[in-house]
Structure formats: structure tokens, C-alpha cells
Coordinates of C-alpha atoms in Angstrom, one line a residue:
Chain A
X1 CA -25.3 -30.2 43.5
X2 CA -28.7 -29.7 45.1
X3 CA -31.0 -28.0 43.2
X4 CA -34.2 -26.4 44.6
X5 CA -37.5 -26.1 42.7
X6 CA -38.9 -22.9 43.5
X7 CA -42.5 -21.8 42.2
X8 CA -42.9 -18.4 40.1
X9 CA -45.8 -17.0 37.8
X10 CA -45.8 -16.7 34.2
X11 CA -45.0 -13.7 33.5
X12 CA -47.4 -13.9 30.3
X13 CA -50.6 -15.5 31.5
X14 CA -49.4 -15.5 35.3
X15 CA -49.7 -19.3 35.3
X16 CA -47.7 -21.1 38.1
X17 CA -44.8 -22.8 37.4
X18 CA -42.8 -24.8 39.1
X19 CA -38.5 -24.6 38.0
X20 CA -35.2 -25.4 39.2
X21 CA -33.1 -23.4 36.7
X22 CA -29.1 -23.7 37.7
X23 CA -27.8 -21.3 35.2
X24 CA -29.3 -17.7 33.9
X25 CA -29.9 -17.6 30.8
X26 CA -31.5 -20.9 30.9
X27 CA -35.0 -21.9 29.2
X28 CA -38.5 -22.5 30.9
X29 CA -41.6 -23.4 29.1
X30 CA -45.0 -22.1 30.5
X31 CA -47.1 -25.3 30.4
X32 CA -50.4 -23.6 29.9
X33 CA -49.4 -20.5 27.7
X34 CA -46.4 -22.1 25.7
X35 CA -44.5 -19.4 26.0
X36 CA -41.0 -19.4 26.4
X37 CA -39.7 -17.8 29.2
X38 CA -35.7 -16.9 29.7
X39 CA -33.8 -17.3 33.6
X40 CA -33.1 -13.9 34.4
X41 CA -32.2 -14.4 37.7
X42 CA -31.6 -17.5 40.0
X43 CA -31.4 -16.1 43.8
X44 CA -34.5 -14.4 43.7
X45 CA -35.4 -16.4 40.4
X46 CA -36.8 -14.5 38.1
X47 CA -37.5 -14.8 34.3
X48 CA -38.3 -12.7 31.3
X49 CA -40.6 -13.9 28.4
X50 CA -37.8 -14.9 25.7
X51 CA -36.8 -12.6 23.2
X52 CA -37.1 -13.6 19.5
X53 CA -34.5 -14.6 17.9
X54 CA -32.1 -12.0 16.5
X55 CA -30.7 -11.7 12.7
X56 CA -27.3 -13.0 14.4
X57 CA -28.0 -15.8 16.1
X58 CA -27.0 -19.1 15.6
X59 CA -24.1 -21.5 14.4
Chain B
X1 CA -5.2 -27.0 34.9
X2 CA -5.8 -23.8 33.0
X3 CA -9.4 -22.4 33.7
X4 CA -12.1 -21.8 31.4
X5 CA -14.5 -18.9 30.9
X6 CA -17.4 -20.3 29.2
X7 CA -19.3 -17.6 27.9
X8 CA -22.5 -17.7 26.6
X9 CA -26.0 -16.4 25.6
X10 CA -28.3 -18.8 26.1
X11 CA -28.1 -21.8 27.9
X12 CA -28.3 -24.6 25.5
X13 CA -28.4 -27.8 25.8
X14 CA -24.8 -27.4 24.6
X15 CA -23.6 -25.7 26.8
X16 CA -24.8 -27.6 30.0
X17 CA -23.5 -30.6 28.0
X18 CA -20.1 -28.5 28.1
X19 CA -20.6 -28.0 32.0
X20 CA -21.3 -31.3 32.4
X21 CA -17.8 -32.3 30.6
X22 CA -16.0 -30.0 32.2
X23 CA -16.5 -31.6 35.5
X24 CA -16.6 -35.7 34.4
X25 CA -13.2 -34.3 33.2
X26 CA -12.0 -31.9 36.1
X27 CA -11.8 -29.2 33.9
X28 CA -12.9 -25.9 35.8
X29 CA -15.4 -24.5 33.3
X30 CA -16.9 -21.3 34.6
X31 CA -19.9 -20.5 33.0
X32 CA -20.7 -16.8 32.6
X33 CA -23.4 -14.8 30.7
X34 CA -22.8 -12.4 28.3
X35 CA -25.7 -10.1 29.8
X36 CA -23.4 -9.9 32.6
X37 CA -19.8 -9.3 31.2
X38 CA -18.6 -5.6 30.8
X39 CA -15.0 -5.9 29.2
X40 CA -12.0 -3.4 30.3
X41 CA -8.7 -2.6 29.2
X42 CA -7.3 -5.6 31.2
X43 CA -10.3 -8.0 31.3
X44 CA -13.6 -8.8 32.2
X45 CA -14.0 -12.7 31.7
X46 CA -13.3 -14.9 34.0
X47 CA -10.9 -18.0 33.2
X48 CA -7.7 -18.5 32.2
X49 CA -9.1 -19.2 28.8
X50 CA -12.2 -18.1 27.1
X51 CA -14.9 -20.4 25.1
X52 CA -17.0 -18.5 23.5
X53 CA -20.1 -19.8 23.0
X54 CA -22.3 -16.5 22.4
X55 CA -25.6 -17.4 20.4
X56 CA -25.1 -13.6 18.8
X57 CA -22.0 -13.8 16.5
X58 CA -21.8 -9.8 16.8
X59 CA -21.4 -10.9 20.9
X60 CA -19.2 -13.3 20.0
X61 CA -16.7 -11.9 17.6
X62 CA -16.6 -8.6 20.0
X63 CA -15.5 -11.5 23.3
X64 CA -13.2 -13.0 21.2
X65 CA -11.3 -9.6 20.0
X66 CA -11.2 -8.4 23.4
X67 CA -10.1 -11.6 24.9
X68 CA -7.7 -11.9 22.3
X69 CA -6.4 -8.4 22.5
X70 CA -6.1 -8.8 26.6
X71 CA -3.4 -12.2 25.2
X72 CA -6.2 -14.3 26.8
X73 CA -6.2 -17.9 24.6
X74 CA -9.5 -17.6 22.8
X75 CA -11.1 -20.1 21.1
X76 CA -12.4 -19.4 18.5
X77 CA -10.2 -16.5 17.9
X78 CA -11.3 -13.4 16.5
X79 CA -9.9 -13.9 12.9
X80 CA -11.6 -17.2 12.4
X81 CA -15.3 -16.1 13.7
X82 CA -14.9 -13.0 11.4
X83 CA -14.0 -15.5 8.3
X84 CA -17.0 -17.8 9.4
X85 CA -19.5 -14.8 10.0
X86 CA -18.8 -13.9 6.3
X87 CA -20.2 -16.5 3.8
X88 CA -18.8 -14.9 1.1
X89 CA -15.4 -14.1 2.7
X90 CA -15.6 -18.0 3.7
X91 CA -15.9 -18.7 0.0
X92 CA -13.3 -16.5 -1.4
X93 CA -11.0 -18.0 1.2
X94 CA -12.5 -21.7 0.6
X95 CA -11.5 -21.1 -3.0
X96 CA -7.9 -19.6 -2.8
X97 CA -6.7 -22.7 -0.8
X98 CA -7.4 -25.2 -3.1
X99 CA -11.0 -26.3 -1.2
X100 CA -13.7 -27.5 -3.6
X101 CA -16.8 -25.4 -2.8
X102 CA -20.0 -24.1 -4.7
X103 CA -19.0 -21.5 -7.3
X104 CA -20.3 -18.2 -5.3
X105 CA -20.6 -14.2 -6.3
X106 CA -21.4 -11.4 -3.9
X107 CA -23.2 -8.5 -5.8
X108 CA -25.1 -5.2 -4.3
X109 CA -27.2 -4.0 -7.1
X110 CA -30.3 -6.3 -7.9
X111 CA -29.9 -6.4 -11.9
X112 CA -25.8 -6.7 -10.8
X113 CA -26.9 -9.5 -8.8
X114 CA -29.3 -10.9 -11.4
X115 CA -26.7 -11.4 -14.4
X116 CA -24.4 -13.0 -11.4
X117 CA -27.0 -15.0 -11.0
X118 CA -27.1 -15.7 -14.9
X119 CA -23.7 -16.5 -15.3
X120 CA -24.3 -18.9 -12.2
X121 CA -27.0 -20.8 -13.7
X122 CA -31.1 -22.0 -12.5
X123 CA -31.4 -23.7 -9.9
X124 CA -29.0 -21.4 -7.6
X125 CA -29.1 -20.3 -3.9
X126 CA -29.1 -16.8 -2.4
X127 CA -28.2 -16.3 1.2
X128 CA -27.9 -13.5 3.8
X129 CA -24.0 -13.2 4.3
X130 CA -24.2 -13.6 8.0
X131 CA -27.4 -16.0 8.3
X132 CA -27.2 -19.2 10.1
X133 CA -30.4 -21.7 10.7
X134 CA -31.1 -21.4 7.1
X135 CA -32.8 -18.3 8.0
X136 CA -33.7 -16.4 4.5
X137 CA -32.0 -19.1 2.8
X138 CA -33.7 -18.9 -1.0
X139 CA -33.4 -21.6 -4.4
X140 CA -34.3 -19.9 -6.8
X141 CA -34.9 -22.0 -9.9
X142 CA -35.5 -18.8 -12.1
X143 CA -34.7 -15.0 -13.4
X144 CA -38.0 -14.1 -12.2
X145 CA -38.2 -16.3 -9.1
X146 CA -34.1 -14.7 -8.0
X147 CA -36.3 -10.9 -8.8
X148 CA -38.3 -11.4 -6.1
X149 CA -36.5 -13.0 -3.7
X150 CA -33.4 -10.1 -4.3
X151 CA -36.2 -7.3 -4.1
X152 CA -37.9 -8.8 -0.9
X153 CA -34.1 -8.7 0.5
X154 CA -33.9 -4.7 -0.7
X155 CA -37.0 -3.9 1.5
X156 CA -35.2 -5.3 4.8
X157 CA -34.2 -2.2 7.3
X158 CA -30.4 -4.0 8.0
X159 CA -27.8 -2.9 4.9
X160 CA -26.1 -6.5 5.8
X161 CA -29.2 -8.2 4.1
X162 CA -28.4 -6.2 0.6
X163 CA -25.1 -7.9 0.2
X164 CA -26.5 -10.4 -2.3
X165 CA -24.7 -13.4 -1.9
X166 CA -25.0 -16.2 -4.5
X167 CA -24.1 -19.5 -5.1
X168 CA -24.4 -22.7 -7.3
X169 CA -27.0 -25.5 -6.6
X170 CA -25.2 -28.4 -5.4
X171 CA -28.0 -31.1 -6.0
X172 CA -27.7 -33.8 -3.9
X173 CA -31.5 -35.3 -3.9
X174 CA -31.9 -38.8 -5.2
X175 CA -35.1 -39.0 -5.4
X176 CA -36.5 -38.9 -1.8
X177 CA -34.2 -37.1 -0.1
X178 CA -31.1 -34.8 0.4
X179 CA -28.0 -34.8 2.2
X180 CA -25.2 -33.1 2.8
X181 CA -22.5 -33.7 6.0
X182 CA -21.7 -31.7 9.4
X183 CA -18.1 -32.5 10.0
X184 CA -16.8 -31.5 13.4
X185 CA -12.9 -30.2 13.4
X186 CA -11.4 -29.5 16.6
X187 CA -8.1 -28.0 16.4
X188 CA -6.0 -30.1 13.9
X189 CA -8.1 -33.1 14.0
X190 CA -11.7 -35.0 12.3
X191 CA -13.4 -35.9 15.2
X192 CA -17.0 -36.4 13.8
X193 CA -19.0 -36.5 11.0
X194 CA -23.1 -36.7 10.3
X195 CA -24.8 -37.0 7.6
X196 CA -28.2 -35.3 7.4
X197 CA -31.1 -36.5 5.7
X198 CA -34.6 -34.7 4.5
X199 CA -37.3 -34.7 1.8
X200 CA -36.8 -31.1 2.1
X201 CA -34.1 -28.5 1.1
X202 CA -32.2 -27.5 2.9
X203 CA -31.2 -30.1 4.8
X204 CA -30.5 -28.7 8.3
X205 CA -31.0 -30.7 11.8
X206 CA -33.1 -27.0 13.1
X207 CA -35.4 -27.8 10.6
X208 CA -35.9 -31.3 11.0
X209 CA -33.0 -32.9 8.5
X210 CA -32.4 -36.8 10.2
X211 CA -29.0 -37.4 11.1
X212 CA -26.5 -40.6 11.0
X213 CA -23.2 -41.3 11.0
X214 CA -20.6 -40.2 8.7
X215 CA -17.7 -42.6 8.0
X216 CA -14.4 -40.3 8.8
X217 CA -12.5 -41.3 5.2
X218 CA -9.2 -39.7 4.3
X219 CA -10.3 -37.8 1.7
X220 CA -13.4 -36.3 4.5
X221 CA -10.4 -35.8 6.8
X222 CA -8.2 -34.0 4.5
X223 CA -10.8 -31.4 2.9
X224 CA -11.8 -30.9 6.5
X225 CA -8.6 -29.6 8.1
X226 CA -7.6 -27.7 5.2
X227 CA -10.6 -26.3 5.3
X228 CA -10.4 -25.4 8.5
X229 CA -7.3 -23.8 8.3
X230 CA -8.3 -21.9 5.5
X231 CA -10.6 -19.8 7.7
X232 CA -8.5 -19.9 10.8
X233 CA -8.6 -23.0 12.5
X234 CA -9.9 -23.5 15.9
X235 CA -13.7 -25.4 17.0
X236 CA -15.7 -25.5 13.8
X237 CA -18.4 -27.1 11.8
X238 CA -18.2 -27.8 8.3
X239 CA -21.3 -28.1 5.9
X240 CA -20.1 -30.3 3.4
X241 CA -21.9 -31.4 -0.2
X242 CA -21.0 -34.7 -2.0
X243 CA -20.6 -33.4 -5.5
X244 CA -19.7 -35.6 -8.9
X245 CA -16.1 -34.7 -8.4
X246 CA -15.9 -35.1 -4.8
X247 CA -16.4 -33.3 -1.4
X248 CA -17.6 -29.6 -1.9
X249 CA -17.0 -27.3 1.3
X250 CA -20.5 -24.8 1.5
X251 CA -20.2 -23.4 4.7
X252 CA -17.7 -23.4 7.5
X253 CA -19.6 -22.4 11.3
X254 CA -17.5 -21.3 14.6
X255 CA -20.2 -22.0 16.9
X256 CA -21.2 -25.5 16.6
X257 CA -24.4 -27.1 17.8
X258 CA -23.6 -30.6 18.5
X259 CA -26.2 -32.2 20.2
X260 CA -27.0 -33.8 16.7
X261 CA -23.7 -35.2 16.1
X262 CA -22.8 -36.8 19.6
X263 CA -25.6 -39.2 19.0
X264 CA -25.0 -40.9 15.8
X265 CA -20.7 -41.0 16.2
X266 CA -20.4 -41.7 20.0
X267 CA -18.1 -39.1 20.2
X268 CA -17.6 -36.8 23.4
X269 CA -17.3 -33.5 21.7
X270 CA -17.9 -31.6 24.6
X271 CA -15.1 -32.9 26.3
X272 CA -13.2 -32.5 23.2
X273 CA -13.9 -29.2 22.8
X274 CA -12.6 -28.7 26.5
X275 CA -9.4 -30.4 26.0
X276 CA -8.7 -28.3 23.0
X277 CA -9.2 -25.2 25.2
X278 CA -6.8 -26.1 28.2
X279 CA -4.3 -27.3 25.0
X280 CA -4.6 -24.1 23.6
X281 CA -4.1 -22.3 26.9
X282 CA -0.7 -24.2 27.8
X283 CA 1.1 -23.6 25.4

């Protein structure tokens, strides 16, 4: 499977970043902010700042 | 070969791992998000079976039912992620199949909770009902020290946190560290076992624990899958203590994380899991 590296801004400190996500829902880290940033969309890609983690999350 | 629906929340690390499984082993995993799924009388998820792999266990129990109500194989079915979503129901259920675990109370009123807590005996451990990550996860080596931790929990806005749940101190620390086990049952089999290591309670890999292999003995293998079968069977994790007597079961989770485990036992439990879902779906 190809995979493309497309470039987006941070949506927190507008920071480029550089991603090749293949699946939403998918994890990017924002090298100069640290923030966590969730795939929203692949085809435009687009992402979301993370949300915290909920009371029912996990194993 | 019987499809599967993988859904999920967030894409882990275990999940891709799943992806990657499903195609070293030709399986036709189709990943879908559960942002995206709206779920009708006759469907919604797409796949001949259905993995669920939701991070939110509310997401994940309410796939399971509807997937299981449609007559879509399920793993983990609905009965068995309801069990595991209730620690005290995963107790009392532990308990009444012959499974060695922690002596545990559930209780509503603080003072209620407090002469449970009595009757337990200091050191003991209170827990959210539904947590998981150790979140809110409290030893209490005292009265006073159980006060506060029971009136912090009456202060939180969700009624779910003031279900006081309660149970024994299973010491395990020799002196430099604890441990307990992750055991890893996949259907009616033992496939994996860890044992995790830390200076710190509790002893779980999100917050640091060190992991290494845990021999798979007979007596691991049959607390294990009476275990799981106690709760419903299917994909699970058990959190298992060493106690003076023998194994104790102290939790039982349906939606293993098991990028930990594959390390230390070389098992493939992606793929595992996979082959257990297309099993599940033939017959």
C-alpha cells in the first residue's frame, strides 16, 4: 500500500506537520506543541486536537 | 473466509497490529470507526463478524448487543463485556464458580461502605466499578485514609463513581517490587501470560509496571479458562495475584491491550484473536 505524506497545520499552535495517517481515528503528535492530535479525516486529511480520555475508556 | 468488522475507537497500536494480522493471515479485516457507524434494525457494521475493539466500553457493549441481536457472531459478546464492565459483578461471579479472588463488597452509603471496609480489613483497595487504567484506583491502609478517599468519590458528578466497591489487599511486594500476571484467554485456550513488575502499586504496564514472561502451568491454565467462562468466555485478559494459597483472579478485561504481552511470550495474539473470530463465525 502506498501511503502519501501530506502536510497540515497544528490545529493548536498552527505548527506544520508533516503525516501519512492510513486509518481515522489514528494519532499524530505536534512536534513543537506536544499536543495530541486525532485523524479525523484522511482524503482531505484533517485532524482534531485529541479528546481527553473519557471515564470509560480503556481495557 | 468469513469477514471481519473491526470496529474501533482509536487506532492503537493494537489495532493496526490486528490489520496487519489480518492480511499476513488473509483474513479480510475491515476496519471501521465507531464515529462513523449508525446501527439499524438489520445492521450497520460491516463484516461477516464483528471485533469489537471500541476504547469506550459504553461504545462497546452497545456494538456488541446490536450485533448480537442482528445474529451477527460478536466477539466479545454482549453478556461477557457487561460481566467485565462490572468489577463487582465480575467478583460475585468469580466467586460463585469456584475462582479464588480477593474477598470484595459493593456498598452505597459512605459509613455502609466504611464498616465493609472494617470487616475487610487495612490495607484494602477501593475502585470505580467500571474503571480501567487504574484510573481512581485507591489503598487505603486506614478508617480515616478509606473517609477520604469514599468522600472525594461522593463529590464526583457520575452516580457510577458512588458504587463503592471494595476489596482485600492482595500483597504481593517482596521487598522491591510487586507483581501480579496478565493472562491472555482466547476462546477455550491459555495462550499467554506476563508477569508485571514495579516498585510501585499498582502494577499496571500504562503506568510503567515491567513485563516478562509468564510460564503457562496447569494450574495458570485451569484458573484461567474457568475464569473465563465464569464471565462469558470469548477474548479476555485476566489480572491475576499469586496469593499464599494459590492463583487469586482480581479482574477479568474484554478489551485487551496486548502490545505488552506479544513481546515477552512470542506469541501472535493478533492473529489469534483473528482466528478465533472467523472460528466463531463458522460455526
Amino acid at each position: 500500500m502506498s501511503i502519501t505524506t501530506q502536510a497540515i497545520a497544528c490545529p493548536e499552535c498552527a505548527a506544520a506537520i508533516d503525516a501519512a495517517p492510513q486509518f481515522t481515528g489514528e494519532i499524530v503528535d505536534c512536534a513543537d506543541c506536544g499536543v495530541e492530535l486525532e485523524v479525523t479525516s484522511l482524503a482531505p486529511l484533517r485532524v482534531e486536537v485529541a479528546p481527553e480520555i473519557e471515564e470509560d475508556w480503556g481495557e | 473466509m468469513p469477514s471481519v468488522g473491526l470496529v474501533y475507537g482509536r487506532m492503537r497500536e493494537e489495532e493496526k497490529l490486528l490489520v496487519e494480522a489480518g492480511r499476513r493471515e488473509g483474513i479480510d479485516v475491515r476496519p471501521q470507526h465507531d464515529d462513523a457507524l449508525t446501527l439499524g434494525l438489520d445492521g450497520g457494521i460491516d463484516g461477516d463478524a464483528v471485533l469489537v475493539r471500541s476504547l469506550s466500553s459504553t461504545r462497546a457493549l452497545a456494538i456488541s448487543r446490536a450485533a448480537d441481536a442482528w445474529g451477527r457472531p460478536v466477539i466479545n459478546g454482549p453478556q461477557t463485556i457487561s460481566t467485565c464492565m462490572d468489577k463487582g459483578e465480575t467478583s460475585f461471579r468469580l466467586h460463585h464458580a469456584g475462582i479464588p479472588t480477593p474477598d470484595s463488597r459493593i456498598a452505597f452509603d459512605i459509613e455502609t461502605a466504611l464498616a465493609a471496609l472494617d470487616d475487610l480489613g487495612y490495607p484494602a483497595v477501593i475502585k470505580p466499578v467500571n474503571g480501567s487504567w487504574a484510573r481512581l484506583v485507591s489503598r487505603v491502609r486506614d478508617r480515616e485514609e478509606a473517609r477520604q478517599i469514599l468522600e472525594h468519590r461522593q463529590m464526583l458528578p457520575n452516580p457510577i463513581q458512588h458504587v463503592y466497591y471494595m476489596q482485600s489487599f492482595v500483597d504481593t511486594f517482596n521487598g522491591s517490587r510487586h507483581r501480579d500476571v496478565r493472562a491472555v484467554v482466547v476462546g477455550d485456550q491459555l495462550i499467554a501470560a506476563i508477569g508485571r513488575v514495579s516498585p510501585n502499586w499498582p502494577t499496571n504496564t500504562a503506568r510503567g509496571a515491567t513485563t516478562e514472561n509468564e510460564p503457562l502451568t496447569p494450574e495458570l491454565e485451569d484458573v484461567c479458562l474457568r475464569a473465563a467462562h465464569a464471565v462469558g468466555g470469548g477474548v479476555l485478559a485476566l489480572d491475576l495475584l499469586a496469593g499464599p494459597e494459590g492463583w487469586l483472579v482480581h479482574e477479568v478485561n474484554h478489551n485487551l491491550e496486548f502490545r505488552n504481552t506479544i513481546g515477552p511470550t512470542g506469541i501472535d495474539i493478533p492473529a489469534r484473536i483473528l482466528q478465533h473470530t472467523v472460528q466463531e463465525a463458522r460455526q
